[in-house]
Tab-separated table of C-alpha atoms in Angstrom:
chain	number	residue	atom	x	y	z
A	1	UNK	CA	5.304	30.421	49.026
A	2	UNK	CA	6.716	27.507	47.931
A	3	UNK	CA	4.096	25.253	49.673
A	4	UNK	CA	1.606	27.213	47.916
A	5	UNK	CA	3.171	26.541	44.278
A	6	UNK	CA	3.616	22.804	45.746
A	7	UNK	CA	-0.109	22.572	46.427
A	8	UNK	CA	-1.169	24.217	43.236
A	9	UNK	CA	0.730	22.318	41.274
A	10	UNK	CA	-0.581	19.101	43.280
A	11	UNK	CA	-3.906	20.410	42.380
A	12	UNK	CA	-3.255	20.702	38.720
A	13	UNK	CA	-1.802	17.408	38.606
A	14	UNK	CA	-4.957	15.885	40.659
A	15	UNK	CA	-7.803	17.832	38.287
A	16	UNK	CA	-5.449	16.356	34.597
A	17	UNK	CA	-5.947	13.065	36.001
A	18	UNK	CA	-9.649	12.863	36.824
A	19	UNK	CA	-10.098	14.757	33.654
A	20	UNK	CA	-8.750	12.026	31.827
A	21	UNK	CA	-10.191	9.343	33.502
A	22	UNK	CA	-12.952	10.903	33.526
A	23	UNK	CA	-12.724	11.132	29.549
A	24	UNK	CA	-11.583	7.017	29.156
A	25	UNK	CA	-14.547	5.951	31.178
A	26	UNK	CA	-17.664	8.756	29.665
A	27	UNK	CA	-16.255	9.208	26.215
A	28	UNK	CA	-17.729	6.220	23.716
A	29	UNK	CA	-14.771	3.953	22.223
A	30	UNK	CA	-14.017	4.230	18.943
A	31	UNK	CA	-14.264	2.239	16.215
A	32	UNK	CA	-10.951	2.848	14.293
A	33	UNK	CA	-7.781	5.145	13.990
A	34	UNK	CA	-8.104	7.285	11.071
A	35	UNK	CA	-4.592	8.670	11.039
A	36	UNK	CA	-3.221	4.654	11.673
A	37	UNK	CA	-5.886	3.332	9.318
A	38	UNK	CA	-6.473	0.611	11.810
A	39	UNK	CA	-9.397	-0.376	13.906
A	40	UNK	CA	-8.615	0.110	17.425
A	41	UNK	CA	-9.319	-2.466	20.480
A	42	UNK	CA	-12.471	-3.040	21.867
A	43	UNK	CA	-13.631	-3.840	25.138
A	44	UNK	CA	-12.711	-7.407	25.842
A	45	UNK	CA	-15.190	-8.229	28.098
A	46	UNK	CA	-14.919	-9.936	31.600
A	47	UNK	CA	-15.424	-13.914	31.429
A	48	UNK	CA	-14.412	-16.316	33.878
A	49	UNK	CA	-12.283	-18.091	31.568
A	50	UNK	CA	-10.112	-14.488	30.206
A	51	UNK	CA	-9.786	-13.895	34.116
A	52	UNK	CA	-8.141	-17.177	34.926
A	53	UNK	CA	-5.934	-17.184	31.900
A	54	UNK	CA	-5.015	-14.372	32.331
A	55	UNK	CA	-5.882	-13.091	28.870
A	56	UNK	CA	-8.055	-10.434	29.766
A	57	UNK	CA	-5.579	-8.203	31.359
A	58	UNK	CA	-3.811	-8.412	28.524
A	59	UNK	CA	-6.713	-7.195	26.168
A	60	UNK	CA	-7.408	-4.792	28.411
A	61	UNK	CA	-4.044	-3.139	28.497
A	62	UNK	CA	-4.211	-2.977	24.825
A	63	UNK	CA	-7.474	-1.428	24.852
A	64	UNK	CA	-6.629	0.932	27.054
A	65	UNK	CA	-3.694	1.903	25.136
A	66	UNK	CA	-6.687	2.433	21.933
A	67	UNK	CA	-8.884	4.358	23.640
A	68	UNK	CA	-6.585	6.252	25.988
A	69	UNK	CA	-8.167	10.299	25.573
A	70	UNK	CA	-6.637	12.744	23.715
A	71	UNK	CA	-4.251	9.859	21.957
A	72	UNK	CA	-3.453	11.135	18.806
A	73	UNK	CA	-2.218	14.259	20.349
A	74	UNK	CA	-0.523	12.370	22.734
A	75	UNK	CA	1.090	10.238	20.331
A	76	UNK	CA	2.176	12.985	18.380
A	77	UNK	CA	4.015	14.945	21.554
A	78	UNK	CA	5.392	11.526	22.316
A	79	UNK	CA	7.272	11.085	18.460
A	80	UNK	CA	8.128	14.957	18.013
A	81	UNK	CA	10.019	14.336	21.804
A	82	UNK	CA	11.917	10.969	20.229
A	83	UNK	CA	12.391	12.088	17.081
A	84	UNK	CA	13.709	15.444	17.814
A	85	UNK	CA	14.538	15.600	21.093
A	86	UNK	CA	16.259	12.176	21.378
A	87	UNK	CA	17.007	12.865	18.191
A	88	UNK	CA	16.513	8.981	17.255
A	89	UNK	CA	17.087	7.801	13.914
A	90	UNK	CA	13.556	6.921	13.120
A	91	UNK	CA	10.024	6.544	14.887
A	92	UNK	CA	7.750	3.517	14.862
A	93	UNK	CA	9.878	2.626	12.101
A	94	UNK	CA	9.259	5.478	9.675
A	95	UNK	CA	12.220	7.797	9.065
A	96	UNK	CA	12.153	11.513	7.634
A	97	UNK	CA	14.390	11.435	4.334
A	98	UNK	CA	14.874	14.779	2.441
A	99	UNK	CA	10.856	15.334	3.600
A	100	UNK	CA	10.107	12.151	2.450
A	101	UNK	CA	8.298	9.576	4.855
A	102	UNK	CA	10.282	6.064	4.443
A	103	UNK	CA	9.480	2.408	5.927
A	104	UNK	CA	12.851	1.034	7.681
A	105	UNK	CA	12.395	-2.129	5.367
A	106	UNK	CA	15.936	-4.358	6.457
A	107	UNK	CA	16.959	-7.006	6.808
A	108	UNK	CA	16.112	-8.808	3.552
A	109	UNK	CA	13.817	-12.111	3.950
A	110	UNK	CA	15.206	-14.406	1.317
A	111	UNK	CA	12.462	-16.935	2.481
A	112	UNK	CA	9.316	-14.594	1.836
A	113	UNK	CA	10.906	-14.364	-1.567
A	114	UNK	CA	11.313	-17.554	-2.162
A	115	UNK	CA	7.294	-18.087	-0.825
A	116	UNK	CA	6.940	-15.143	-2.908
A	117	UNK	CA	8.250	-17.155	-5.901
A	118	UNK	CA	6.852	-20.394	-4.957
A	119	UNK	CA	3.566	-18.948	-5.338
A	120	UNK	CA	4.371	-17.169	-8.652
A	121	UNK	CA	5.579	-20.566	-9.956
A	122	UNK	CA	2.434	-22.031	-8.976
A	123	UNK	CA	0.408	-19.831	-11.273
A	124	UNK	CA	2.330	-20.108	-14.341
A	125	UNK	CA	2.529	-24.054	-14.048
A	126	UNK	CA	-1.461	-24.397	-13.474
A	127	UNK	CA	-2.371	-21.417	-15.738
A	128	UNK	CA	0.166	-19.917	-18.208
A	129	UNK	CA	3.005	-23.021	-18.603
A	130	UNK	CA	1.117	-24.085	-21.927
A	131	UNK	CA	-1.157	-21.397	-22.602
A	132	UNK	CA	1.551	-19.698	-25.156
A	133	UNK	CA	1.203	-16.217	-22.697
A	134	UNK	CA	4.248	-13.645	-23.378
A	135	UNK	CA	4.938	-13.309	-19.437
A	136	UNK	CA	7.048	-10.319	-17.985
A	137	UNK	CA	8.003	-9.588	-14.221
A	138	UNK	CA	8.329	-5.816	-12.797
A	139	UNK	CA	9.359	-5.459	-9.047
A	140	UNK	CA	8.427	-2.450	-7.566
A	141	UNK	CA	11.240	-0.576	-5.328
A	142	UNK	CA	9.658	1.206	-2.379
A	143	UNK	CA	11.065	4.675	-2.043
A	144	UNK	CA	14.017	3.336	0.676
A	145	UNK	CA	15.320	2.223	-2.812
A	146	UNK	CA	16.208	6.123	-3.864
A	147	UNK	CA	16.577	7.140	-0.410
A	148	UNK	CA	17.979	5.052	2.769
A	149	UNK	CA	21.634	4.078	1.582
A	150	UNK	CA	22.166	7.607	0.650
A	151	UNK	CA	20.975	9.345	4.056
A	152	UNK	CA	22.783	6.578	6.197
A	153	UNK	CA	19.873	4.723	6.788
A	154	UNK	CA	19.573	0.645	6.552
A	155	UNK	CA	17.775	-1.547	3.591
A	156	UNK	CA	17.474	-4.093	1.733
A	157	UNK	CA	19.731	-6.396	-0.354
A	158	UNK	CA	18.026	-4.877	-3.209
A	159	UNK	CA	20.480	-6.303	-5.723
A	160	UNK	CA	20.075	-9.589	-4.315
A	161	UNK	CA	16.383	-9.771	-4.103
A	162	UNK	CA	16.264	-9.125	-8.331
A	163	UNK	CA	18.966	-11.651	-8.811
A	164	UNK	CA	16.800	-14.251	-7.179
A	165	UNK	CA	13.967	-13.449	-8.969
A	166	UNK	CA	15.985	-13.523	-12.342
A	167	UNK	CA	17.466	-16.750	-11.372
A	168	UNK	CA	14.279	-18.105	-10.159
A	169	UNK	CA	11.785	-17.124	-13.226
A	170	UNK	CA	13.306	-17.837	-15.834
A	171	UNK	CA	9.927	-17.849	-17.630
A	172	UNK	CA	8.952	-14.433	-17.555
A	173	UNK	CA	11.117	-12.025	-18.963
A	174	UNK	CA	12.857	-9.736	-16.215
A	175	UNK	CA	12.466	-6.225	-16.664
A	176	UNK	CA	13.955	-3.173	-14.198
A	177	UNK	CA	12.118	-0.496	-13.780
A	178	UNK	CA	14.591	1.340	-11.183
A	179	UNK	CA	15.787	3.481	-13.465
A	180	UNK	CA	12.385	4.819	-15.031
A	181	UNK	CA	11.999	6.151	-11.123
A	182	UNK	CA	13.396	8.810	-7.977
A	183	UNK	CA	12.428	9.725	-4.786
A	184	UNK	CA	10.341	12.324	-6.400
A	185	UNK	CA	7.419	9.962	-7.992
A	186	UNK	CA	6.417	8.567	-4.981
A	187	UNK	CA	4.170	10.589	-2.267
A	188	UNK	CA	5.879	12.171	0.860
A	189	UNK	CA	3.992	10.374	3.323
A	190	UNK	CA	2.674	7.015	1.330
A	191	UNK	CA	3.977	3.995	0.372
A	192	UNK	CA	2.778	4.153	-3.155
A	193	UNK	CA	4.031	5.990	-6.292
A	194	UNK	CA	2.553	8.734	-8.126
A	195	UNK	CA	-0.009	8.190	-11.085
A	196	UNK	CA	1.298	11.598	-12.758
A	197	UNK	CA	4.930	10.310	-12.787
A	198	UNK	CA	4.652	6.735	-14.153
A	199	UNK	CA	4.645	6.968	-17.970
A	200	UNK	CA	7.880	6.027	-18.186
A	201	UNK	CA	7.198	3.383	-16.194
A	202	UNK	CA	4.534	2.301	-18.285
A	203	UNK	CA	6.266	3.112	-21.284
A	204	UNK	CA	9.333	0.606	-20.512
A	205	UNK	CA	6.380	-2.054	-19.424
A	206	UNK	CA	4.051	-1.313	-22.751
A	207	UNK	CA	7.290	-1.744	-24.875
A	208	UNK	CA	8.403	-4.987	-23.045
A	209	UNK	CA	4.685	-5.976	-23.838
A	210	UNK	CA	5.194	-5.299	-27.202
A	211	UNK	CA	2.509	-2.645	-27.310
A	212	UNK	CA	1.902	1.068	-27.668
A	213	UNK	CA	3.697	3.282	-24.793
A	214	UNK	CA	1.265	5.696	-23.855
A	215	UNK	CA	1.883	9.358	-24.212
A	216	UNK	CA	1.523	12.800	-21.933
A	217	UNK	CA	-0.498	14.475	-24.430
A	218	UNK	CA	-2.730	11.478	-24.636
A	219	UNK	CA	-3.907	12.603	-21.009
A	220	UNK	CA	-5.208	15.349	-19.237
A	221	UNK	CA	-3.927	15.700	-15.597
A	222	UNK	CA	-6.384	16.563	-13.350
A	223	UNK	CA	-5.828	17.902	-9.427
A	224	UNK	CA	-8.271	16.469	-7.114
A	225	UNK	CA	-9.212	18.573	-4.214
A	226	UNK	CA	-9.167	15.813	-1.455
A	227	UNK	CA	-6.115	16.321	0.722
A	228	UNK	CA	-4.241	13.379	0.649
A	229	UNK	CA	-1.958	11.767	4.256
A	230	UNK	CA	-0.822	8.686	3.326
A	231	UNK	CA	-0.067	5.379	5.995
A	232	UNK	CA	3.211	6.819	6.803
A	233	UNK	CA	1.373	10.063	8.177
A	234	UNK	CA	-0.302	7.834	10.969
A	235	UNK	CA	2.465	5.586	11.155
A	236	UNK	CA	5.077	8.102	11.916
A	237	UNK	CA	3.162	10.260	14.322
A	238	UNK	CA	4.919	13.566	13.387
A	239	UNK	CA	3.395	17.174	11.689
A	240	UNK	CA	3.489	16.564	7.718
A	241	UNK	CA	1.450	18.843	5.312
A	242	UNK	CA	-1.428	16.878	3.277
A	243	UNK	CA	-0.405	16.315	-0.449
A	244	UNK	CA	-2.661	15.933	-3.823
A	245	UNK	CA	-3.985	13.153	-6.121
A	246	UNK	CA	-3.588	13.545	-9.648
A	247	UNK	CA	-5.437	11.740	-12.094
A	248	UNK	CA	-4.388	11.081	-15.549
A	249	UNK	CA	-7.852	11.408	-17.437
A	250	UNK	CA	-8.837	10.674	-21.253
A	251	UNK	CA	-11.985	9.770	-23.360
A	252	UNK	CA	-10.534	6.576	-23.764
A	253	UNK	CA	-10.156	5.721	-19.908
A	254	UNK	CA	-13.484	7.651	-19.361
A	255	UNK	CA	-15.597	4.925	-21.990
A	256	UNK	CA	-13.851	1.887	-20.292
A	257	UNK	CA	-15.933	-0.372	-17.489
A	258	UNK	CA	-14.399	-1.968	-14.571
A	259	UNK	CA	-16.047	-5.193	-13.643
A	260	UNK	CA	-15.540	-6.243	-10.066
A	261	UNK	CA	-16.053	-9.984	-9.701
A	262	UNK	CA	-16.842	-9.538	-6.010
A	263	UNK	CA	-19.871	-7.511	-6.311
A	264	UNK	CA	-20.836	-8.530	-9.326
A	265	UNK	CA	-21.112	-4.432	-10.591
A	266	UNK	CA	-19.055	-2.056	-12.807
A	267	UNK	CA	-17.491	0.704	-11.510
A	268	UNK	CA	-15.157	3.490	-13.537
A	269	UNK	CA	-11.902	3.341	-13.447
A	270	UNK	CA	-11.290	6.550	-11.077
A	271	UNK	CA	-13.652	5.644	-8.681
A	272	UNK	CA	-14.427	9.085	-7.082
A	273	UNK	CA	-16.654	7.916	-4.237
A	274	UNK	CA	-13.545	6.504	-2.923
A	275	UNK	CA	-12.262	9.750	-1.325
A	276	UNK	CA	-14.260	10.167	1.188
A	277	UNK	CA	-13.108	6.841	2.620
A	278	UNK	CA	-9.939	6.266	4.501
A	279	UNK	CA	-7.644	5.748	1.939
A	280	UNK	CA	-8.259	8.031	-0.822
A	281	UNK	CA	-5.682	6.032	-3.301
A	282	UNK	CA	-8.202	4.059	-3.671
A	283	UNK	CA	-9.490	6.321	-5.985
A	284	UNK	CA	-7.681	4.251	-8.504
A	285	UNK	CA	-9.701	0.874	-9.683
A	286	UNK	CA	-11.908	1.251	-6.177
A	287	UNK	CA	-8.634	0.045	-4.253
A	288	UNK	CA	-7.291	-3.400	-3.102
A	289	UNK	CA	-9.982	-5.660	-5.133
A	290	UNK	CA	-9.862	-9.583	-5.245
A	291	UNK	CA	-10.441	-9.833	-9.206
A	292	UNK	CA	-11.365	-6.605	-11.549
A	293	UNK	CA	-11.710	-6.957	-15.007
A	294	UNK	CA	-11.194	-3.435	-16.989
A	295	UNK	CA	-13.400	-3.439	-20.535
A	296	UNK	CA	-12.191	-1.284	-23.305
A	297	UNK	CA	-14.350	-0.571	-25.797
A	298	UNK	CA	-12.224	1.546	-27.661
A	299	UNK	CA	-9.206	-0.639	-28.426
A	300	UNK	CA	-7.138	-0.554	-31.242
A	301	UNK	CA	-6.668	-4.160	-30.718
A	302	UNK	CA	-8.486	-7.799	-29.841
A	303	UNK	CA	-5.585	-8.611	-27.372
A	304	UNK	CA	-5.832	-9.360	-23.939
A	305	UNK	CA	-3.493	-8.646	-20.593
A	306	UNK	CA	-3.700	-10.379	-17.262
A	307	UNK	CA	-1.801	-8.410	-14.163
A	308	UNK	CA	-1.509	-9.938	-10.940
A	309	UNK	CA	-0.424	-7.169	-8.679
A	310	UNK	CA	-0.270	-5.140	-5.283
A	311	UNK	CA	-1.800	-2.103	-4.884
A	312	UNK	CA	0.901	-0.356	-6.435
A	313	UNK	CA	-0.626	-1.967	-10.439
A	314	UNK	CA	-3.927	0.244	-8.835
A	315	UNK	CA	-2.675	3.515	-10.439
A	316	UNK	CA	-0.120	2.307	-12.996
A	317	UNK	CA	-2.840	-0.401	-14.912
A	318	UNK	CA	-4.483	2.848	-15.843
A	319	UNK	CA	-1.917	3.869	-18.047
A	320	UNK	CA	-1.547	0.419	-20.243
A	321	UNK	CA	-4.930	0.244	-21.415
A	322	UNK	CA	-4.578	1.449	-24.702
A	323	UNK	CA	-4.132	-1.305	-26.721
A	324	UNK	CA	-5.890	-4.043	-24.578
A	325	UNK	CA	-9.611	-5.164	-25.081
A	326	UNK	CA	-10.037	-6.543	-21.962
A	327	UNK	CA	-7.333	-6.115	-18.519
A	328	UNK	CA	-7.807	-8.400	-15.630
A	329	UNK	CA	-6.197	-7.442	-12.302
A	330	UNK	CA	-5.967	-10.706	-9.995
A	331	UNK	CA	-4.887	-9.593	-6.760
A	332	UNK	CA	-4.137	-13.084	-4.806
A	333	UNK	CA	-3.773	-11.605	-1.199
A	334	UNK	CA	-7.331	-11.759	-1.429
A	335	UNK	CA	-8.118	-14.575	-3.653
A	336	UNK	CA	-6.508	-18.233	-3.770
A	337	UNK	CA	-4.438	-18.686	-6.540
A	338	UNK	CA	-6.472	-22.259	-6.807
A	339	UNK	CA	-9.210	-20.931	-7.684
A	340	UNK	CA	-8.361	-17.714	-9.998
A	341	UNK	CA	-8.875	-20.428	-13.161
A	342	UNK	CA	-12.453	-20.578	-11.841
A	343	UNK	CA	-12.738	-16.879	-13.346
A	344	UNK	CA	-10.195	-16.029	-15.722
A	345	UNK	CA	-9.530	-17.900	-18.659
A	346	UNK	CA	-6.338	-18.325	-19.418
A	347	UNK	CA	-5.825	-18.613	-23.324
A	348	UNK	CA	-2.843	-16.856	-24.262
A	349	UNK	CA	-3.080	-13.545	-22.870
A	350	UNK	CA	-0.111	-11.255	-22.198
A	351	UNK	CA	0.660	-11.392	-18.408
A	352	UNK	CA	2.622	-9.189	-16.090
A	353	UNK	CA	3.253	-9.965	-12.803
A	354	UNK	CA	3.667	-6.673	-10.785
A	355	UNK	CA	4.525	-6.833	-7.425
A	356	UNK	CA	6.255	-4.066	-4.765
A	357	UNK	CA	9.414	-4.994	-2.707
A	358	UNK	CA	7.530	-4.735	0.485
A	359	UNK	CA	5.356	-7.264	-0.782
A	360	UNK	CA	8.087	-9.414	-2.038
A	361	UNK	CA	9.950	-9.074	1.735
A	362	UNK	CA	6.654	-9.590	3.866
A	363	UNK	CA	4.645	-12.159	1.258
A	364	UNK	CA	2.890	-14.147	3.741
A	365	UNK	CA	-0.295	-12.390	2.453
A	366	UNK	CA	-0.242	-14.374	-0.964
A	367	UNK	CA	-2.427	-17.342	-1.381
C-alpha cells in the first residue's frame, strides 16, 4: 500500500513538472507584470560573446524567474508562507500597518539629500535668484511617517531630513505640512496620498502662497468606478481588496487646459483615458509628465505659479488653481534642469517646490 501511495505520488510529482515546463517553453512571454508594474525579462538570446562571458546565464536565470508559469500565484503562496507563516516582519520590503501597505524606507541617505538640494540650489541660482519669485518648500512624508515608529517598525531620521533642508534653503520659505496629514489620507496599498483628503494641505500651501485656500463646497467629489491596487499591491505579493479614486470636480477645473510640452496637445486636467492604463493615478494631470502647463481661464487673478514636483503635486496641483492664470508643473526626473529655461519663463512667478521623502532619500532620478 504504501508503494502504491509512493508511486502515485511520484506520478503526481512527475505530471506538475512537465506541466510546467511544458507551460515555460509553449506559453508566449510576456511583456510586463501588471501587478509589479514592471516589464519583465526577455529572452536574452544566445551569442558567442554572452556564452563566453558568461552573461547569458545570468539573463537567462532572470528570465526564467519572469516568465516562470503560474508566477503571480506562485509569488503570492510564497509571501502569504513568509509573511504569515514565518511570520517575518515585512515582505519584499512592504510591511502591513493597521491595513495599510508601507515601504521599509531606513536608513536615511543624507547624501541623496544633499544631491537632492544641490539640484534645488541649482534652479533657483539659474532661474529664480533674481527673478523677485516668492519661493516656498513642502516635503512630502510617505505614510511610514504616521505609521512605522508607532507599530515597531524602522524609518527615517525624519526630523533630521527637514532640518537639513531648513538649514540648507534658506531661500524658500519652509513650510510643514505633517500636521495637515494621518495615515488615513493616503491609499492602503499606494504610495501616494488621497486627492479627497488634501485641502488642508492645500489650504496651509495656498495661504503660505499668499492666495485663496480652496474650499469643500467649492468641489464636488466624485467616485470613479475603476478599482484601484496601488505599487504596494504588486510589491507586497499578499491578498488586499482594490480601493477607489476620488476626484474633486468643479466648473472651474472643468474650463481649465493642460498643455503638455511633450506632445505638443492639451489634455483636461482629470485625464479619464488614463484608467485603463496601469496606473490609474494617473488620472490626475495624465501622470508623471516632463513639463505641463495648466491654463485657467477663469482666474480671479493675472498671477502665475511654477511647481516642480513628484508625482505626489499630480493630485494636489488640482486643488491650487484658483487664483492662478497659468500653473506650470516641471517635473526634472524627466527633464534637465539646464534646459527647463528653454520653456518656462521665469519672471517672477510664485514657485513651490514639492517633493516626497522617498524622493528626497532615493534622488538620483533628478537632473
Amino acid at each position: 500500500m504504501n508503494k502504491k501511495i509512493r508511486a502515485i505520488g511520484a506520478a503526481c510529482l512527475v505530471a506538475i513538472w512537465a506541466g510546467l515546463t511544458a507551460l515555460a517553453w509553449f506559453s508566449p512571454d510576456q511583456a510586463e507584470s501588471v501587478s509589479e508594474r514592471r516589464p519583465l525579462e526577455q529572452w536574452p538570446g544566445i551569442t558567442g560573446e554572452s556564452l563566453w562571458s558568461g552573461s547569458f546565464m545570468e539573463d537567462f536565470g532572470d528570465y526564467s524567474l519572469d516568465q516562470f508559469p503560474l508566477r503571480d500565484p506562485f509569488r503570492q503562496i510564497k509571501s502569504l508562507f513568509h509573511y504569515y507563516a514565518l511570520q517575518q516582519k515585512d515582505n519584499n520590503g512592504i510591511y502591513i500597518a493597521d491595513g495599510y501597505a508601507v515601504k521599509m524606507e531606513y536608513p536615511l541617505n543624507t547624501t541623496s539629500v544633499n544631491y537632492a538640494m544641490n539640484r534645488f540650489q541649482h534652479i533657483y541660482d539659474t532661474y529664480l535668484k533674481d527673478s523677485g519669485s516668492k519661493v516656498i518648500f513642502a516635503p512630502v512624508p510617505d505614510k511610514g511617517y504616521y505609521l512605522a515608529e508607532e507599530n515597531g517598525y524602522l524609518s527615517l531620521d525624519y526630523e533630521k531630513m527637514f532640518a537639513m533642508l531648513r538649514e540648507n534653503m534658506p531661500w524658500a520659505e519652509f513650510v510643514d505640512i505633517t500636521d495637515c496629514l494621518e495615515a488615513s489620507d493616503y491609499y492602503y496599498t499606494d504610495t501616494h496620498w488621497r486627492q479627497e483628503h488634501l485641502l488642508d494641505v492645500a489650504g496651509k500651501l495656498s495661504e503660505a502662497l499668499g492666495v485663496t485656500p480652496p474650499k469643500a463646497e467649492d468641489f464636488t467629489v466624485t467616485q470613479l468606478d475603476t478599482p484601484f491596487y496601488g505599487v504596494y499591491y504588486g510589491q507586497a505579493a499578499l491578498p488586499m481588496n482594490p480601493e477607489s479614486i476620488y476626484l474633486m470636480e468643479s466648473q472651474l477645473l472643468e474650463d481649465c487646459q493642460v498643455y503638455d510640452h511633450e506632445t505638443g496637445k492639451y489634455t483636461p486636467v482629470y485625464n479619464l483615458e488614463k484608467l485603463s492604463s496601469r496606473d490609474p493615478y494617473e488620472v490626475y494631470l495624465s501622470g508623471t509628465r516632463a513639463l505641463l502647463t495648466i491654463e485657467n481661464p477663469n482666474a480671479s487673478t493675472d498671477r502665475e505659479l511654477v511647481v516642480f514636483r513628484d508625482s505626489f503635486g499630480s493630485s494636489l496641483v488640482p486643488l491650487l488653481v484658483q487664483d492662478y492664470a497659468k500653473v506650470t508643473l516641471v517635473d526634472i526626473r524627466y527633464v534637465a534642469s539646464d534646459f527647463v529655461g528653454q520653456f518656462v519663463d521665469f519672471h517672477g512667478q510664485d514657485v513651490l517646490f514639492l517633493y516626497s521623502t522617498l524622493v528626497l532619500n532615493s534622488s538620483s532620478t533628478l537632473k
